[in-house]
mmCIF file of C-alpha atoms and ligand atoms in Angstrom:
data_model
loop_
_atom_site.group_PDB
_atom_site.id
_atom_site.type_symbol
_atom_site.label_atom_id
_atom_site.label_comp_id
_atom_site.label_asym_id
_atom_site.label_seq_id
_atom_site.Cartn_x
_atom_site.Cartn_y
_atom_site.Cartn_z
ATOM 1 C CA MET A 1 90.519 97.583 87.484
ATOM 2 C CA ILE A 2 88.824 94.254 88.130
ATOM 3 C CA THR A 3 87.055 93.083 85.009
ATOM 4 C CA GLN A 4 85.738 89.673 86.055
ATOM 5 C CA GLU A 5 82.793 88.696 88.199
ATOM 6 C CA LEU A 6 85.077 86.714 90.468
ATOM 7 C CA LEU A 7 88.337 88.126 91.759
ATOM 8 C CA GLY A 8 91.204 86.170 90.180
ATOM 9 C CA ILE A 9 93.720 84.901 92.750
ATOM 10 C CA GLY A 10 97.266 83.661 92.246
ATOM 11 C CA VAL A 11 99.482 82.046 94.866
ATOM 12 C CA ILE A 12 103.285 82.387 94.755
ATOM 13 C CA GLY A 13 105.081 79.594 96.617
ATOM 14 C CA VAL A 14 102.848 76.591 97.174
ATOM 15 C CA GLY A 15 104.688 74.839 99.983
ATOM 16 C CA ARG A 16 103.092 74.275 103.400
ATOM 17 C CA ALA A 17 101.421 77.664 103.886
ATOM 18 C CA GLY A 18 100.773 78.291 100.187
ATOM 19 C CA LEU A 19 98.766 75.098 99.874
ATOM 20 C CA VAL A 20 96.478 76.136 102.754
ATOM 21 C CA HIS A 21 95.698 79.465 101.071
ATOM 22 C CA ALA A 22 95.419 77.954 97.576
ATOM 23 C CA GLN A 23 92.884 75.402 98.820
ATOM 24 C CA ASN A 24 90.863 78.145 100.508
ATOM 25 C CA PHE A 25 90.784 80.307 97.391
ATOM 26 C CA ALA A 26 89.930 77.308 95.188
ATOM 27 C CA TYR A 27 86.906 76.210 97.191
ATOM 28 C CA ASN A 28 85.896 78.420 100.075
ATOM 29 C CA VAL A 29 86.249 82.126 99.398
ATOM 30 C CA PRO A 30 83.149 83.820 97.972
ATOM 31 C CA ARG A 31 83.599 86.319 95.108
ATOM 32 C CA ALA A 32 87.013 84.838 94.233
ATOM 33 C CA ARG A 33 88.552 81.960 92.327
ATOM 34 C CA LEU A 34 92.015 80.460 92.223
ATOM 35 C CA VAL A 35 93.461 81.127 88.755
ATOM 36 C CA SER A 36 97.082 80.062 88.921
ATOM 37 C CA VAL A 37 99.929 79.016 91.197
ATOM 38 C CA MET A 38 103.608 79.848 90.769
ATOM 39 C CA ASP A 39 106.455 77.882 92.350
ATOM 40 C CA ALA A 40 110.126 77.379 91.472
ATOM 41 C CA ASN A 41 109.601 73.663 92.004
ATOM 42 C CA ASP A 42 107.981 72.539 88.763
ATOM 43 C CA GLN A 43 106.668 69.257 90.131
ATOM 44 C CA ARG A 44 105.151 70.860 93.225
ATOM 45 C CA ALA A 45 103.502 73.618 91.180
ATOM 46 C CA GLN A 46 102.095 71.089 88.733
ATOM 47 C CA GLU A 47 100.728 68.795 91.455
ATOM 48 C CA VAL A 48 99.064 71.585 93.439
ATOM 49 C CA ALA A 49 97.574 73.151 90.295
ATOM 50 C CA ALA A 50 96.213 69.814 89.080
ATOM 51 C CA SER A 51 94.659 69.021 92.463
ATOM 52 C CA LEU A 52 92.896 72.402 92.598
ATOM 53 C CA GLY A 53 91.939 72.833 88.935
ATOM 54 C CA ALA A 54 94.203 75.859 88.451
ATOM 55 C CA ASP A 55 96.968 76.792 86.012
ATOM 56 C CA TYR A 56 100.610 76.803 87.046
ATOM 57 C CA THR A 57 103.915 78.288 86.038
ATOM 58 C CA THR A 58 107.506 78.452 87.270
ATOM 59 C CA ASP A 59 108.009 81.804 85.559
ATOM 60 C CA LEU A 60 107.312 84.774 87.842
ATOM 61 C CA GLU A 61 107.250 87.361 85.031
ATOM 62 C CA ARG A 62 104.703 85.326 83.116
ATOM 63 C CA PHE A 63 102.618 84.898 86.259
ATOM 64 C CA LEU A 64 102.641 88.644 86.949
ATOM 65 C CA GLN A 65 101.598 89.456 83.402
ATOM 66 C CA ASP A 66 98.529 87.190 83.613
ATOM 67 C CA PRO A 67 95.576 89.626 83.317
ATOM 68 C CA ARG A 68 93.227 87.139 85.006
ATOM 69 C CA ILE A 69 95.111 87.523 88.321
ATOM 70 C CA ASP A 70 93.859 90.468 90.402
ATOM 71 C CA ALA A 71 95.365 89.534 93.760
ATOM 72 C CA VAL A 72 98.327 87.465 94.875
ATOM 73 C CA CYS A 73 99.054 85.490 98.002
ATOM 74 C CA VAL A 74 102.816 85.568 98.728
ATOM 75 C CA THR A 75 103.778 82.411 100.606
ATOM 76 C CA LEU A 76 107.448 82.200 99.710
ATOM 77 C CA PRO A 77 110.332 81.660 102.133
ATOM 78 C CA THR A 78 110.690 84.831 104.211
ATOM 79 C CA PHE A 79 113.913 86.087 102.563
ATOM 80 C CA LEU A 80 112.024 86.385 99.249
ATOM 81 C CA HIS A 81 109.029 88.365 100.562
ATOM 82 C CA ALA A 82 110.469 91.854 100.027
ATOM 83 C CA THR A 83 111.584 91.587 96.400
ATOM 84 C CA VAL A 84 108.549 89.621 95.297
ATOM 85 C CA VAL A 85 106.026 91.845 97.108
ATOM 86 C CA GLU A 86 107.590 94.828 95.362
ATOM 87 C CA GLN A 87 107.311 93.093 91.984
ATOM 88 C CA VAL A 88 103.687 92.142 92.619
ATOM 89 C CA ALA A 89 102.848 95.697 93.728
ATOM 90 C CA ARG A 90 104.501 97.131 90.615
ATOM 91 C CA ALA A 91 102.325 94.774 88.547
ATOM 92 C CA GLY A 92 99.311 96.459 90.210
ATOM 93 C CA LYS A 93 98.000 93.338 91.927
ATOM 94 C CA HIS A 94 96.618 93.263 95.481
ATOM 95 C CA ILE A 95 98.587 91.277 98.078
ATOM 96 C CA LEU A 96 98.219 88.997 101.055
ATOM 97 C CA CYS A 97 101.733 88.329 102.398
ATOM 98 C CA GLU A 98 102.482 85.626 104.932
ATOM 99 C CA LYS A 99 104.359 86.486 108.101
ATOM 100 C CA PRO A 100 107.118 87.398 108.844
ATOM 101 C CA LEU A 101 106.717 90.423 106.587
ATOM 102 C CA ALA A 102 110.408 90.695 105.668
ATOM 103 C CA LEU A 103 113.924 90.383 107.078
ATOM 104 C CA THR A 104 114.696 94.041 107.878
ATOM 105 C CA PRO A 105 112.813 97.302 108.487
ATOM 106 C CA ASP A 106 114.550 98.786 105.414
ATOM 107 C CA GLU A 107 112.998 96.068 103.282
ATOM 108 C CA VAL A 108 109.599 96.955 104.727
ATOM 109 C CA LEU A 109 110.045 100.628 103.869
ATOM 110 C CA SER A 110 110.724 99.698 100.216
ATOM 111 C CA MET A 111 107.747 97.355 100.197
ATOM 112 C CA ALA A 112 105.533 100.082 101.671
ATOM 113 C CA ALA A 113 106.636 102.552 98.999
ATOM 114 C CA ALA A 114 105.796 100.036 96.255
ATOM 115 C CA VAL A 115 102.396 99.272 97.812
ATOM 116 C CA LYS A 116 101.634 102.984 98.052
ATOM 117 C CA THR A 117 102.676 103.668 94.460
ATOM 118 C CA GLY A 118 100.712 100.654 93.229
ATOM 119 C CA ARG A 119 97.614 101.845 95.172
ATOM 120 C CA ILE A 120 96.851 98.266 96.071
ATOM 121 C CA THR A 121 95.315 96.525 99.072
ATOM 122 C CA PHE A 122 97.866 94.821 101.336
ATOM 123 C CA VAL A 123 96.852 92.311 103.996
ATOM 124 C CA MET A 124 99.458 91.043 106.470
ATOM 125 C CA GLY A 125 99.179 87.314 107.200
ATOM 126 C CA PHE A 126 98.715 87.356 110.966
ATOM 127 C CA MET A 127 95.879 84.844 111.039
ATOM 128 C CA ARG A 128 95.375 85.071 114.814
ATOM 129 C CA ARG A 129 93.771 88.443 114.138
ATOM 130 C CA PHE A 130 90.980 86.498 112.400
ATOM 131 C CA ASP A 131 90.603 83.773 115.041
ATOM 132 C CA SER A 132 87.316 84.109 116.926
ATOM 133 C CA SER A 133 88.891 83.338 120.341
ATOM 134 C CA PHE A 134 91.650 85.922 119.903
ATOM 135 C CA GLN A 135 89.098 88.453 118.633
ATOM 136 C CA ARG A 136 86.886 87.825 121.663
ATOM 137 C CA ALA A 137 89.876 88.176 123.992
ATOM 138 C CA ARG A 138 90.808 91.508 122.475
ATOM 139 C CA GLN A 139 87.251 92.760 122.758
ATOM 140 C CA MET A 140 86.994 91.672 126.423
ATOM 141 C CA ILE A 141 90.309 93.325 127.293
ATOM 142 C CA SER A 142 89.376 96.566 125.550
ATOM 143 C CA GLU A 143 86.013 96.559 127.377
ATOM 144 C CA GLY A 144 87.878 96.366 130.692
ATOM 145 C CA ALA A 145 86.813 92.802 131.594
ATOM 146 C CA ILE A 146 90.054 92.162 133.507
ATOM 147 C CA GLY A 147 90.838 95.764 134.410
ATOM 148 C CA GLN A 148 94.181 97.103 133.270
ATOM 149 C CA PRO A 149 96.413 94.407 131.683
ATOM 150 C CA ILE A 150 99.607 94.179 133.720
ATOM 151 C CA VAL A 151 101.339 90.855 132.959
ATOM 152 C CA ILE A 152 101.121 88.866 129.707
ATOM 153 C CA LYS A 153 102.556 85.449 128.842
ATOM 154 C CA SER A 154 102.512 84.163 125.271
ATOM 155 C CA THR A 155 103.698 80.711 124.251
ATOM 156 C CA GLY A 156 104.312 79.628 120.651
ATOM 157 C CA ARG A 157 105.650 76.147 119.973
ATOM 158 C CA GLY A 158 105.845 74.195 116.729
ATOM 159 C CA PRO A 159 105.861 70.389 116.617
ATOM 160 C CA GLY A 160 108.768 69.966 114.189
ATOM 161 C CA LEU A 161 111.730 71.827 112.794
ATOM 162 C CA PRO A 162 110.832 74.614 110.343
ATOM 163 C CA PRO A 163 111.728 74.114 106.624
ATOM 164 C CA SER A 164 115.508 73.978 106.104
ATOM 165 C CA TRP A 165 115.750 77.494 104.576
ATOM 166 C CA ALA A 166 114.595 78.886 107.949
ATOM 167 C CA TRP A 167 117.502 77.308 109.847
ATOM 168 C CA ASP A 168 119.754 80.132 108.669
ATOM 169 C CA ILE A 169 118.969 83.065 110.953
ATOM 170 C CA ASN A 170 120.032 85.469 108.176
ATOM 171 C CA LEU A 171 117.236 84.148 105.954
ATOM 172 C CA SER A 172 114.482 83.911 108.552
ATOM 173 C CA ASN A 173 115.403 85.894 111.712
ATOM 174 C CA GLY A 174 115.427 82.512 113.462
ATOM 175 C CA MET A 175 112.699 80.801 115.439
ATOM 176 C CA LEU A 176 111.559 84.075 117.010
ATOM 177 C CA GLY A 177 110.739 85.276 113.478
ATOM 178 C CA GLU A 178 109.451 82.025 112.064
ATOM 179 C CA VAL A 179 107.327 80.876 115.010
ATOM 180 C CA ASN A 180 106.959 83.730 117.510
ATOM 181 C CA SER A 181 106.114 86.577 115.100
ATOM 182 C CA HIS A 182 102.523 85.593 115.834
ATOM 183 C CA ASP A 183 103.037 85.950 119.593
ATOM 184 C CA PHE A 184 104.693 89.348 119.232
ATOM 185 C CA ASP A 185 101.868 90.608 117.062
ATOM 186 C CA ALA A 186 99.154 89.141 119.294
ATOM 187 C CA VAL A 187 100.642 90.697 122.459
ATOM 188 C CA ARG A 188 100.840 94.146 120.846
ATOM 189 C CA TRP A 189 97.311 93.810 119.457
ATOM 190 C CA LEU A 190 95.697 92.448 122.636
ATOM 191 C CA LEU A 191 97.320 95.099 124.828
ATOM 192 C CA GLY A 192 96.975 97.954 122.334
ATOM 193 C CA SER A 193 100.505 99.017 123.206
ATOM 194 C CA GLU A 194 103.911 99.196 121.527
ATOM 195 C CA TYR A 195 107.065 97.425 122.710
ATOM 196 C CA GLN A 196 109.641 99.370 124.664
ATOM 197 C CA ASN A 197 112.418 96.921 125.694
ATOM 198 C CA VAL A 198 113.207 93.237 125.407
ATOM 199 C CA TYR A 199 115.669 90.936 127.093
ATOM 200 C CA ALA A 200 116.006 87.532 125.437
ATOM 201 C CA ARG A 201 117.823 84.271 125.965
ATOM 202 C CA GLY A 202 118.021 81.565 123.314
ATOM 203 C CA ARG A 203 119.487 78.051 123.487
ATOM 204 C CA ASN A 204 119.811 75.078 121.240
ATOM 205 C CA PHE A 205 118.726 72.068 123.297
ATOM 206 C CA LYS A 206 117.802 69.477 120.685
ATOM 207 C CA SER A 207 118.892 70.389 117.176
ATOM 208 C CA TYR A 208 122.590 69.490 117.329
ATOM 209 C CA ASP A 209 122.810 68.498 113.655
ATOM 210 C CA VAL A 210 121.336 71.810 112.511
ATOM 211 C CA ALA A 211 123.823 73.722 114.672
ATOM 212 C CA LYS A 212 126.752 72.033 112.871
ATOM 213 C CA SER A 213 125.868 74.059 109.756
ATOM 214 C CA TYR A 214 124.179 77.021 111.502
ATOM 215 C CA PRO A 215 125.992 77.818 114.765
ATOM 216 C CA ASN A 216 123.530 80.646 115.610
ATOM 217 C CA PHE A 217 120.557 78.290 115.469
ATOM 218 C CA TYR A 218 118.472 78.178 118.656
ATOM 219 C CA ASP A 219 115.448 75.938 119.170
ATOM 220 C CA ASN A 220 114.173 77.502 122.412
ATOM 221 C CA ALA A 221 113.936 81.116 123.488
ATOM 222 C CA VAL A 222 112.379 83.209 126.227
ATOM 223 C CA VAL A 223 111.889 86.944 125.766
ATOM 224 C CA LEU A 224 111.125 89.279 128.651
ATOM 225 C CA ILE A 225 109.070 92.178 127.314
ATOM 226 C CA GLU A 226 108.260 95.635 128.592
ATOM 227 C CA MET A 227 105.455 97.540 126.889
ATOM 228 C CA GLU A 228 104.900 101.281 126.642
ATOM 229 C CA SER A 229 101.654 100.812 128.605
ATOM 230 C CA GLY A 230 103.758 99.617 131.538
ATOM 231 C CA ALA A 231 102.678 95.974 131.124
ATOM 232 C CA ILE A 232 105.431 93.368 131.446
ATOM 233 C CA GLY A 233 105.537 89.782 130.302
ATOM 234 C CA THR A 234 107.187 86.990 128.379
ATOM 235 C CA VAL A 235 107.072 85.459 124.922
ATOM 236 C CA ASP A 236 108.546 81.981 124.741
ATOM 237 C CA GLY A 237 109.116 79.744 121.754
ATOM 238 C CA SER A 238 110.116 76.171 121.110
ATOM 239 C CA CYS A 239 110.623 74.319 117.846
ATOM 240 C CA PRO A 240 110.652 71.316 117.640
ATOM 241 C CA ALA A 241 108.402 70.863 120.658
ATOM 242 C CA ASP A 242 107.617 67.311 119.449
ATOM 243 C CA TYR A 243 104.366 66.933 121.437
ATOM 244 C CA GLY A 244 102.271 69.187 119.178
ATOM 245 C CA TYR A 245 101.426 72.742 118.142
ATOM 246 C CA ASP A 246 100.948 74.972 121.142
ATOM 247 C CA ALA A 247 99.700 78.570 120.948
ATOM 248 C CA ARG A 248 98.382 80.008 124.203
ATOM 249 C CA ILE A 249 98.245 83.404 125.874
ATOM 250 C CA GLU A 250 97.486 84.464 129.426
ATOM 251 C CA VAL A 251 96.755 88.087 130.324
ATOM 252 C CA LEU A 252 96.671 89.108 133.972
ATOM 253 C CA GLY A 253 94.790 92.312 134.677
ATOM 254 C CA THR A 254 94.235 94.399 137.791
ATOM 255 C CA GLU A 255 90.771 92.800 138.127
ATOM 256 C CA GLY A 256 91.093 89.305 136.684
ATOM 257 C CA VAL A 257 92.848 86.994 134.292
ATOM 258 C CA LEU A 258 92.116 85.897 130.718
ATOM 259 C CA PHE A 259 93.318 82.767 128.907
ATOM 260 C CA VAL A 260 93.293 82.235 125.119
ATOM 261 C CA GLY A 261 94.139 79.019 123.353
ATOM 262 C CA THR A 262 93.583 75.327 123.739
ATOM 263 C CA THR A 263 95.709 72.201 123.816
ATOM 264 C CA ALA A 264 92.844 69.918 122.688
ATOM 265 C CA GLU A 265 92.423 69.090 118.977
ATOM 266 C CA ASN A 266 88.712 68.426 119.510
ATOM 267 C CA SER A 267 86.257 67.873 122.359
ATOM 268 C CA VAL A 268 86.459 64.056 122.387
ATOM 269 C CA THR A 269 87.735 62.572 125.632
ATOM 270 C CA VAL A 270 88.170 58.798 126.033
ATOM 271 C CA TRP A 271 88.294 57.313 129.532
ATOM 272 C CA THR A 272 89.138 53.647 130.066
ATOM 273 C CA LYS A 273 90.489 51.859 133.114
ATOM 274 C CA PRO A 274 93.679 50.497 131.488
ATOM 275 C CA LYS A 275 94.657 53.744 129.712
ATOM 276 C CA GLY A 276 93.061 56.414 131.876
ATOM 277 C CA VAL A 277 91.798 59.694 130.388
ATOM 278 C CA ARG A 278 92.941 60.422 126.832
ATOM 279 C CA GLN A 279 92.407 63.393 124.549
ATOM 280 C CA SER A 280 94.049 64.333 121.213
ATOM 281 C CA GLY A 281 96.337 67.356 121.395
ATOM 282 C CA VAL A 282 96.577 70.023 118.690
ATOM 283 C CA THR A 283 98.957 68.683 116.052
ATOM 284 C CA SER A 284 99.326 71.574 113.612
ATOM 285 C CA TRP A 285 98.772 75.259 112.954
ATOM 286 C CA LYS A 286 96.772 74.092 109.931
ATOM 287 C CA SER A 287 94.073 72.532 112.127
ATOM 288 C CA LEU A 288 94.123 74.986 115.071
ATOM 289 C CA PHE A 289 93.786 78.022 112.830
ATOM 290 C CA ARG A 290 91.872 76.501 109.892
ATOM 291 C CA GLU A 291 88.962 78.911 110.277
ATOM 292 C CA ALA A 292 91.292 81.863 110.873
ATOM 293 C CA TYR A 293 93.202 81.303 107.597
ATOM 294 C CA LEU A 294 89.891 81.114 105.800
ATOM 295 C CA ALA A 295 88.637 84.333 107.411
ATOM 296 C CA GLU A 296 91.944 86.019 106.522
ATOM 297 C CA ASP A 297 91.630 84.976 102.852
ATOM 298 C CA ARG A 298 88.005 86.123 102.771
ATOM 299 C CA HIS A 299 89.072 89.411 104.327
ATOM 300 C CA LEU A 300 91.494 90.099 101.457
ATOM 301 C CA VAL A 301 88.739 89.578 98.916
ATOM 302 C CA ASP A 302 86.171 91.601 100.879
ATOM 303 C CA CYS A 303 88.595 94.526 101.269
ATOM 304 C CA ILE A 304 89.242 94.593 97.524
ATOM 305 C CA TRP A 305 85.608 94.266 96.406
ATOM 306 C CA ASP A 306 84.217 96.606 99.060
ATOM 307 C CA ASN A 307 87.144 99.046 98.939
ATOM 308 C CA THR A 308 87.617 98.874 102.723
ATOM 309 C CA PRO A 309 90.915 99.116 104.620
ATOM 310 C CA PRO A 310 92.451 95.861 105.879
ATOM 311 C CA LEU A 311 92.313 95.039 109.601
ATOM 312 C CA VAL A 312 96.006 94.146 109.592
ATOM 313 C CA GLY A 313 98.695 95.595 107.372
ATOM 314 C CA LEU A 314 102.265 96.682 106.775
ATOM 315 C CA GLU A 315 102.695 98.565 110.044
ATOM 316 C CA ASP A 316 101.680 95.494 112.050
ATOM 317 C CA GLY A 317 104.196 93.367 110.147
ATOM 318 C CA LEU A 318 106.893 95.987 110.699
ATOM 319 C CA ARG A 319 106.292 96.264 114.463
ATOM 320 C CA ALA A 320 106.499 92.477 114.910
ATOM 321 C CA LEU A 321 109.692 92.399 112.840
ATOM 322 C CA GLU A 322 111.288 95.142 114.947
ATOM 323 C CA VAL A 323 110.696 93.282 118.203
ATOM 324 C CA VAL A 324 111.948 89.980 116.714
ATOM 325 C CA ARG A 325 115.168 91.702 115.642
ATOM 326 C CA ALA A 326 115.629 93.429 118.993
ATOM 327 C CA ALA A 327 115.191 90.052 120.729
ATOM 328 C CA ASN A 328 117.768 88.434 118.422
ATOM 329 C CA TYR A 329 120.227 91.251 119.212
ATOM 330 C CA SER A 330 119.543 90.699 122.897
ATOM 331 C CA ILE A 331 120.341 86.979 122.610
ATOM 332 C CA GLN A 332 123.731 87.959 121.162
ATOM 333 C CA SER A 333 124.493 90.937 123.430
ATOM 334 C CA ALA A 334 123.070 89.376 126.619
ATOM 335 C CA GLN A 335 121.726 92.877 127.345
ATOM 336 C CA ALA A 336 118.254 94.370 127.306
ATOM 337 C CA GLU A 337 117.598 96.035 123.934
ATOM 338 C CA GLU A 338 115.372 98.969 123.115
ATOM 339 C CA VAL A 339 112.785 98.252 120.405
ATOM 340 C CA ARG A 340 113.248 101.070 117.891
ATOM 341 C CA ARG A 341 110.419 101.975 115.550
ATOM 342 C CA ALA A 342 110.802 103.002 111.903
ATOM 343 C CA GLU A 343 108.328 105.431 110.313
ATOM 344 C CA LEU A 344 106.294 104.164 107.382
ATOM 345 C CA PRO A 345 105.558 106.590 104.506
ATOM 346 C CA LYS A 346 102.252 108.396 105.115
HETATM 347 N N1 NAD B 401 100.849 81.968 109.192
HETATM 348 C C1 NAD B 401 101.430 80.847 109.553
HETATM 349 O O1 NAD B 401 101.097 80.289 110.579
HETATM 350 C C2 NAD B 401 102.503 80.245 108.688
HETATM 351 C C3 NAD B 401 102.696 78.871 108.694
HETATM 352 C C4 NAD B 401 103.705 78.350 107.893
HETATM 353 C C5 NAD B 401 104.503 79.194 107.136
HETATM 354 N N2 NAD B 401 104.295 80.530 107.178
HETATM 355 C C6 NAD B 401 105.137 81.445 106.390
HETATM 356 O O2 NAD B 401 104.910 81.196 105.011
HETATM 357 C C7 NAD B 401 106.112 81.355 104.274
HETATM 358 C C8 NAD B 401 106.410 80.051 103.551
HETATM 359 O O3 NAD B 401 106.659 79.056 104.515
HETATM 360 P P1 NAD B 401 106.393 77.502 104.232
HETATM 361 O O4 NAD B 401 106.529 76.824 105.518
HETATM 362 O O5 NAD B 401 105.149 77.315 103.431
HETATM 363 O O6 NAD B 401 107.667 77.186 103.329
HETATM 364 P P2 NAD B 401 107.875 75.960 102.344
HETATM 365 O O7 NAD B 401 109.348 75.782 102.252
HETATM 366 O O8 NAD B 401 107.020 74.818 102.750
HETATM 367 O O9 NAD B 401 107.296 76.495 100.957
HETATM 368 C C9 NAD B 401 107.948 77.477 100.194
HETATM 369 C C10 NAD B 401 107.606 77.241 98.730
HETATM 370 O O10 NAD B 401 108.217 78.280 97.985
HETATM 371 C C11 NAD B 401 108.851 77.710 96.840
HETATM 372 N N3 NAD B 401 109.951 78.562 96.436
HETATM 373 C C12 NAD B 401 111.175 78.701 97.004
HETATM 374 N N4 NAD B 401 111.909 79.623 96.345
HETATM 375 C C13 NAD B 401 111.123 80.093 95.341
HETATM 376 C C14 NAD B 401 111.295 81.062 94.320
HETATM 377 N N5 NAD B 401 112.435 81.777 94.201
HETATM 378 N N6 NAD B 401 110.266 81.287 93.463
HETATM 379 C C15 NAD B 401 109.101 80.597 93.570
HETATM 380 N N7 NAD B 401 108.900 79.630 94.497
HETATM 381 C C16 NAD B 401 109.895 79.400 95.389
HETATM 382 C C17 NAD B 401 109.312 76.334 97.294
HETATM 383 O O11 NAD B 401 109.499 75.463 96.175
HETATM 384 C C18 NAD B 401 108.166 75.910 98.197
HETATM 385 O O12 NAD B 401 107.154 75.218 97.489
HETATM 386 C C19 NAD B 401 107.186 81.729 105.295
HETATM 387 O O13 NAD B 401 107.356 83.115 105.329
HETATM 388 C C20 NAD B 401 106.627 81.212 106.605
HETATM 389 O O14 NAD B 401 107.086 81.921 107.726
HETATM 390 C C21 NAD B 401 103.295 81.066 107.919
#
């Protein structure tokens, strides 16, 4: 039971993504306040807490016993999501968990059981679901603006290498998990259809040093997808793309085409004779999806206060995970792979 006027929020893992959420909860989410951050890195936890006027700890048990914390944002490396989400659920605290949800479907089934037993709200961190352009695209498609969707192309590219823990495919499901989970979720959501088959190729073109320690590491991949609706398409990923952060989708329908996403950081264009036309490209997911992360964090708080079901949850995280894993199998087998679906507890 929530006993305070403002919902108390804690953030576990205040690295790149955790800082974005912690800043939102500290300053920009109505009916909530940031209470405490937890991170294994004492210095990082201390710095983030001091900058946001929150408490900090490196002790997870202590953090979970803090009665001021009603809801927790889990922004740990992916291989820690399952165990920590289960611990948070057992402590009876509501959860927003960053993507990818977990490493395996079995982990998700355990997480789902803990969430169900804890009777808590669980929001899956697919921030594109809260982006106004993606929302508009979904609405237009479902209203029939382009007829029946038949071919979809989704591109997800990150400017730099992911954090070093993600280089090990066993701890992250590789770039398709770390970067393209968003694409896989967005395709399924925009089309309103489940995945049937995938055929994927992955190559390491640039990251030779990483491959010395992690021979399975790939920095580019293309996945051919076949949906139950009959639509076909591709998801492609690249990391490091060097030039910027690139998240764009094209949907071809029987009666038109729809494009989502931009390469421009802002609307300023400079045109001079010596340098020609110049425009700043999108540099980071933090800037492109700033408003979407905020809407996602507000959604968690609204769902808890208003007792409404989240727009995106465990099943969405599970479906994206299943297609990522099928694509990774396909890279290894060089065969098309069926995307099998696990059943979540009712
Ligand atoms: N939605 C998005 O667009 C988006 C963007 C970036 C990252 N992510 C996801 O967020 C998660 C975190 O990624 P990141 O890039 O912020 O990673 P990161 O490495 O920058 O941060 C992870 C933080 O967790 C801390 N940590 C590690 N082990 C810990 C432990 N056992 N206990 C407590 N703290 C621990 C680290 O000290 C670090 O501060 C990943 O699942 C990633 O895929 C999502």
